[in-house]
mmCIF file of C-alpha atoms in Angstrom:
data_model
loop_
_atom_site.group_PDB
_atom_site.id
_atom_site.type_symbol
_atom_site.label_atom_id
_atom_site.label_comp_id
_atom_site.label_asym_id
_atom_site.label_seq_id
_atom_site.Cartn_x
_atom_site.Cartn_y
_atom_site.Cartn_z
ATOM 1 C CA UNK A 96 -16.052 5.797 -0.927
ATOM 2 C CA UNK A 97 -14.563 9.191 -0.264
ATOM 3 C CA UNK A 98 -11.864 9.589 2.404
ATOM 4 C CA UNK A 99 -8.856 7.471 3.248
ATOM 5 C CA UNK A 100 -7.621 7.468 6.843
ATOM 6 C CA UNK A 101 -4.448 5.747 8.055
ATOM 7 C CA UNK A 102 -3.800 3.732 11.222
ATOM 8 C CA UNK A 103 -0.401 2.917 12.678
ATOM 9 C CA UNK A 104 -0.405 -0.780 13.639
ATOM 10 C CA UNK A 105 2.012 -3.446 14.792
ATOM 11 C CA UNK A 106 4.197 -4.485 11.863
ATOM 12 C CA UNK A 107 3.340 -7.960 10.628
ATOM 13 C CA UNK A 108 -0.199 -7.829 12.010
ATOM 14 C CA UNK A 109 -1.779 -5.645 9.335
ATOM 15 C CA UNK A 110 -4.285 -8.323 8.305
ATOM 16 C CA UNK A 111 -5.357 -8.900 11.905
ATOM 17 C CA UNK A 112 -5.887 -5.139 12.399
ATOM 18 C CA UNK A 113 -7.964 -4.945 9.197
ATOM 19 C CA UNK A 114 -10.091 -7.907 10.254
ATOM 20 C CA UNK A 115 -10.616 -6.331 13.688
ATOM 21 C CA UNK A 116 -11.801 -2.996 12.239
ATOM 22 C CA UNK A 117 -13.955 -4.572 9.531
ATOM 23 C CA UNK A 118 -15.886 -6.509 12.195
ATOM 24 C CA UNK A 119 -17.036 -3.230 13.755
ATOM 25 C CA UNK A 120 -17.462 -0.997 10.709
ATOM 26 C CA UNK A 121 -20.693 -0.695 8.800
ATOM 27 C CA UNK A 122 -19.549 -1.994 5.390
ATOM 28 C CA UNK A 123 -21.413 0.808 3.544
ATOM 29 C CA UNK A 124 -19.591 3.455 5.602
ATOM 30 C CA UNK A 125 -16.007 2.211 6.082
ATOM 31 C CA UNK A 126 -13.690 -0.585 4.935
ATOM 32 C CA UNK A 127 -10.190 -1.285 6.301
ATOM 33 C CA UNK A 128 -7.474 -2.536 3.921
ATOM 34 C CA UNK A 129 -3.753 -2.312 3.277
ATOM 35 C CA UNK A 130 -1.992 -2.021 -0.096
ATOM 36 C CA UNK A 131 0.141 -5.044 -0.958
ATOM 37 C CA UNK A 132 2.932 -5.838 -3.379
ATOM 38 C CA UNK A 133 3.113 -9.088 -5.332
ATOM 39 C CA UNK A 134 6.670 -10.433 -5.225
ATOM 40 C CA UNK A 135 7.778 -13.224 -7.555
ATOM 41 C CA UNK A 136 10.358 -15.791 -6.432
ATOM 42 C CA UNK A 137 11.767 -18.071 -9.140
ATOM 43 C CA UNK A 138 14.233 -20.880 -9.007
ATOM 44 C CA UNK A 139 15.004 -23.672 -11.441
ATOM 45 C CA UNK A 140 11.937 -25.680 -10.455
ATOM 46 C CA UNK A 141 9.206 -23.393 -9.157
ATOM 47 C CA UNK A 142 7.667 -19.963 -9.391
ATOM 48 C CA UNK A 143 6.241 -18.677 -6.131
ATOM 49 C CA UNK A 144 4.200 -15.510 -5.587
ATOM 50 C CA UNK A 145 3.991 -13.764 -2.226
ATOM 51 C CA UNK A 146 2.056 -10.733 -1.079
ATOM 52 C CA UNK A 147 3.831 -8.249 1.197
ATOM 53 C CA UNK A 148 2.452 -5.013 2.672
ATOM 54 C CA UNK A 149 3.453 -1.961 0.637
ATOM 55 C CA UNK A 150 3.711 0.106 3.819
ATOM 56 C CA UNK A 151 4.483 -2.246 6.728
ATOM 57 C CA UNK A 152 2.886 -1.055 9.955
ATOM 58 C CA UNK A 153 0.096 0.945 8.310
ATOM 59 C CA UNK A 154 -3.479 0.139 7.336
ATOM 60 C CA UNK A 155 -5.919 2.328 5.453
ATOM 61 C CA UNK A 156 -9.619 2.884 5.905
ATOM 62 C CA UNK A 157 -11.848 3.959 3.031
ATOM 63 C CA UNK A 158 -14.787 5.830 4.546
ATOM 64 C CA UNK A 159 -17.681 8.088 3.587
ATOM 65 C CA UNK A 160 -17.666 9.608 7.094
ATOM 66 C CA UNK A 161 -16.159 13.030 7.736
ATOM 67 C CA UNK A 162 -13.216 13.392 10.134
ATOM 68 C CA UNK A 163 -15.258 14.042 13.283
ATOM 69 C CA UNK A 164 -17.674 11.161 12.694
ATOM 70 C CA UNK A 165 -14.840 8.832 11.764
ATOM 71 C CA UNK A 166 -12.765 9.680 14.866
ATOM 72 C CA UNK A 167 -15.783 9.251 17.135
ATOM 73 C CA UNK A 168 -16.673 5.928 15.534
ATOM 74 C CA UNK A 169 -13.183 4.411 15.512
ATOM 75 C CA UNK A 170 -12.103 5.452 18.994
ATOM 76 C CA UNK A 171 -14.976 3.361 20.368
ATOM 77 C CA UNK A 172 -13.249 0.254 18.992
ATOM 78 C CA UNK A 173 -9.500 0.687 18.585
ATOM 79 C CA UNK A 174 -8.829 0.865 22.311
ATOM 80 C CA UNK A 175 -9.854 -2.819 22.467
ATOM 81 C CA UNK A 176 -7.296 -3.914 19.863
ATOM 82 C CA UNK A 177 -3.836 -5.089 20.891
ATOM 83 C CA UNK A 178 -2.303 -4.435 17.453
ATOM 84 C CA UNK A 179 -3.653 -0.965 16.520
ATOM 85 C CA UNK A 180 -1.570 1.807 18.035
ATOM 86 C CA UNK A 181 -3.222 4.983 16.792
ATOM 87 C CA UNK A 182 -5.032 6.852 14.054
ATOM 88 C CA UNK A 183 -2.496 9.088 12.335
ATOM 89 C CA UNK A 184 -2.868 12.837 12.427
ATOM 90 C CA UNK A 185 -5.355 13.216 15.269
ATOM 91 C CA UNK A 186 -3.637 16.388 16.511
ATOM 92 C CA UNK A 187 -4.425 18.299 13.305
ATOM 93 C CA UNK A 188 -7.515 17.203 11.401
ATOM 94 C CA UNK A 189 -6.285 18.669 8.115
ATOM 95 C CA UNK A 190 -3.687 15.873 8.011
ATOM 96 C CA UNK A 191 -6.164 13.127 8.825
ATOM 97 C CA UNK A 192 -6.991 12.136 5.264
ATOM 98 C CA UNK A 193 -4.688 10.846 2.557
ATOM 99 C CA UNK A 194 -4.693 13.589 -0.074
ATOM 100 C CA UNK A 195 -6.334 12.998 -3.446
ATOM 101 C CA UNK A 196 -3.067 12.878 -5.421
ATOM 102 C CA UNK A 197 -1.602 10.116 -3.204
ATOM 103 C CA UNK A 198 -4.892 8.228 -3.181
ATOM 104 C CA UNK A 199 -5.273 8.320 -6.988
ATOM 105 C CA UNK A 200 -1.632 7.349 -7.507
ATOM 106 C CA UNK A 201 -1.946 4.290 -5.227
ATOM 107 C CA UNK A 202 -5.214 3.321 -6.911
ATOM 108 C CA UNK A 203 -3.642 3.592 -10.360
ATOM 109 C CA UNK A 204 -0.720 1.356 -9.337
ATOM 110 C CA UNK A 205 -2.846 -1.393 -7.821
ATOM 111 C CA UNK A 206 -5.635 -3.675 -8.987
ATOM 112 C CA UNK A 207 -9.128 -3.835 -7.459
ATOM 113 C CA UNK A 208 -7.779 -5.953 -4.570
ATOM 114 C CA UNK A 209 -5.222 -3.205 -3.796
ATOM 115 C CA UNK A 210 -2.285 -5.337 -4.947
ATOM 116 C CA UNK A 211 0.576 -3.949 -7.050
ATOM 117 C CA UNK A 212 1.241 -6.737 -9.538
ATOM 118 C CA UNK A 213 4.418 -7.649 -11.428
ATOM 119 C CA UNK A 214 5.594 -5.474 -14.320
ATOM 120 C CA UNK A 215 7.685 -6.631 -17.275
ATOM 121 C CA UNK A 216 10.048 -4.709 -19.477
ATOM 122 C CA UNK A 217 13.473 -4.488 -21.057
ATOM 123 C CA UNK A 218 16.504 -2.247 -21.057
ATOM 124 C CA UNK A 219 17.798 -0.463 -24.154
ATOM 125 C CA UNK A 220 21.183 1.094 -23.429
ATOM 126 C CA UNK A 221 20.628 3.068 -20.225
ATOM 127 C CA UNK A 222 16.862 3.384 -20.631
ATOM 128 C CA UNK A 223 14.240 1.174 -18.991
ATOM 129 C CA UNK A 224 11.108 0.455 -21.020
ATOM 130 C CA UNK A 225 8.247 -1.197 -19.129
ATOM 131 C CA UNK A 226 5.876 -2.998 -21.495
ATOM 132 C CA UNK A 227 3.250 -4.377 -19.105
ATOM 133 C CA UNK A 228 2.037 -4.037 -15.556
ATOM 134 C CA UNK A 229 1.428 -1.052 -13.300
ATOM 135 C CA UNK A 230 4.817 0.541 -14.043
ATOM 136 C CA UNK A 231 4.125 0.767 -17.798
ATOM 137 C CA UNK A 232 4.522 4.406 -18.765
ATOM 138 C CA UNK A 233 5.885 5.274 -15.331
ATOM 139 C CA UNK A 234 9.549 4.578 -15.885
ATOM 140 C CA UNK A 235 10.433 7.945 -14.304
ATOM 141 C CA UNK A 236 9.482 6.758 -10.788
ATOM 142 C CA UNK A 237 11.908 3.807 -10.985
ATOM 143 C CA UNK A 238 15.018 4.729 -9.014
ATOM 144 C CA UNK A 239 16.897 1.431 -8.829
ATOM 145 C CA UNK A 240 16.719 -2.027 -10.400
ATOM 146 C CA UNK A 241 17.889 -5.353 -9.006
ATOM 147 C CA UNK A 242 17.743 -7.679 -12.017
ATOM 148 C CA UNK A 243 18.850 -10.718 -9.975
ATOM 149 C CA UNK A 244 15.952 -10.407 -7.508
ATOM 150 C CA UNK A 245 13.562 -9.085 -10.203
ATOM 151 C CA UNK A 246 12.752 -5.942 -8.249
ATOM 152 C CA UNK A 247 12.513 -2.231 -8.915
ATOM 153 C CA UNK A 248 12.702 0.421 -6.243
ATOM 154 C CA UNK A 249 10.184 3.191 -6.889
ATOM 155 C CA UNK A 250 9.461 6.468 -5.128
ATOM 156 C CA UNK A 251 5.956 6.903 -3.753
ATOM 157 C CA UNK A 252 4.535 9.847 -1.823
ATOM 158 C CA UNK A 253 2.893 8.616 1.385
ATOM 159 C CA UNK A 254 1.409 11.057 3.902
ATOM 160 C CA UNK A 255 3.522 13.879 2.517
ATOM 161 C CA UNK A 256 6.819 11.933 2.682
ATOM 162 C CA UNK A 257 8.650 10.367 -0.240
ATOM 163 C CA UNK A 258 9.245 6.669 0.412
ATOM 164 C CA UNK A 259 11.041 4.033 -1.564
ATOM 165 C CA UNK A 260 9.082 0.845 -2.157
ATOM 166 C CA UNK A 261 10.330 -2.352 -3.782
ATOM 167 C CA UNK A 262 7.987 -3.821 -6.431
ATOM 168 C CA UNK A 263 8.239 -6.765 -8.832
ATOM 169 C CA UNK A 264 9.822 -5.928 -12.217
ATOM 170 C CA UNK A 265 11.131 -8.591 -14.538
ATOM 171 C CA UNK A 266 13.623 -7.397 -17.121
ATOM 172 C CA UNK A 267 13.159 -9.788 -20.029
ATOM 173 C CA UNK A 268 16.185 -8.636 -22.004
ATOM 174 C CA UNK A 269 18.917 -6.041 -22.140
ATOM 175 C CA UNK A 270 19.791 -4.562 -25.508
ATOM 176 C CA UNK A 271 23.125 -2.719 -25.547
#
């Protein structure tokens, strides 16, 4: 597909909003989705994986339609949804689409299901070295690490703003 458009939706109801839009879209023209983060929870007995939205309150639409066609098509349907608030950037069509850099960066971080999976690495002195996962080779975007919760806070550009997002990062060892 070609263009990504973003909807502002009720937080916590991203999946419902995606399902609503995907019922009305022609699957060859547009598909609604939202990027997710895989979080790992471990205790002495179990390992549990959960998926959380990367950007709570936002869903994306991958569409081959241009801005005018897309706006016309979606406004027929979104007024009937109780969880979709608006299509972002309708005042200025140049801001309607997610730019190519942001789109390619999000695609490179996530798998084909649009999920950012767990990364693994270690610390040598003050330096973080990620050996596997989507953060491998991208240590420069890591801004903070919480080793206890097995999380890394990274900076991601989203709609022109820099946002901090928490992703799964397990530090296997720390070498002084």
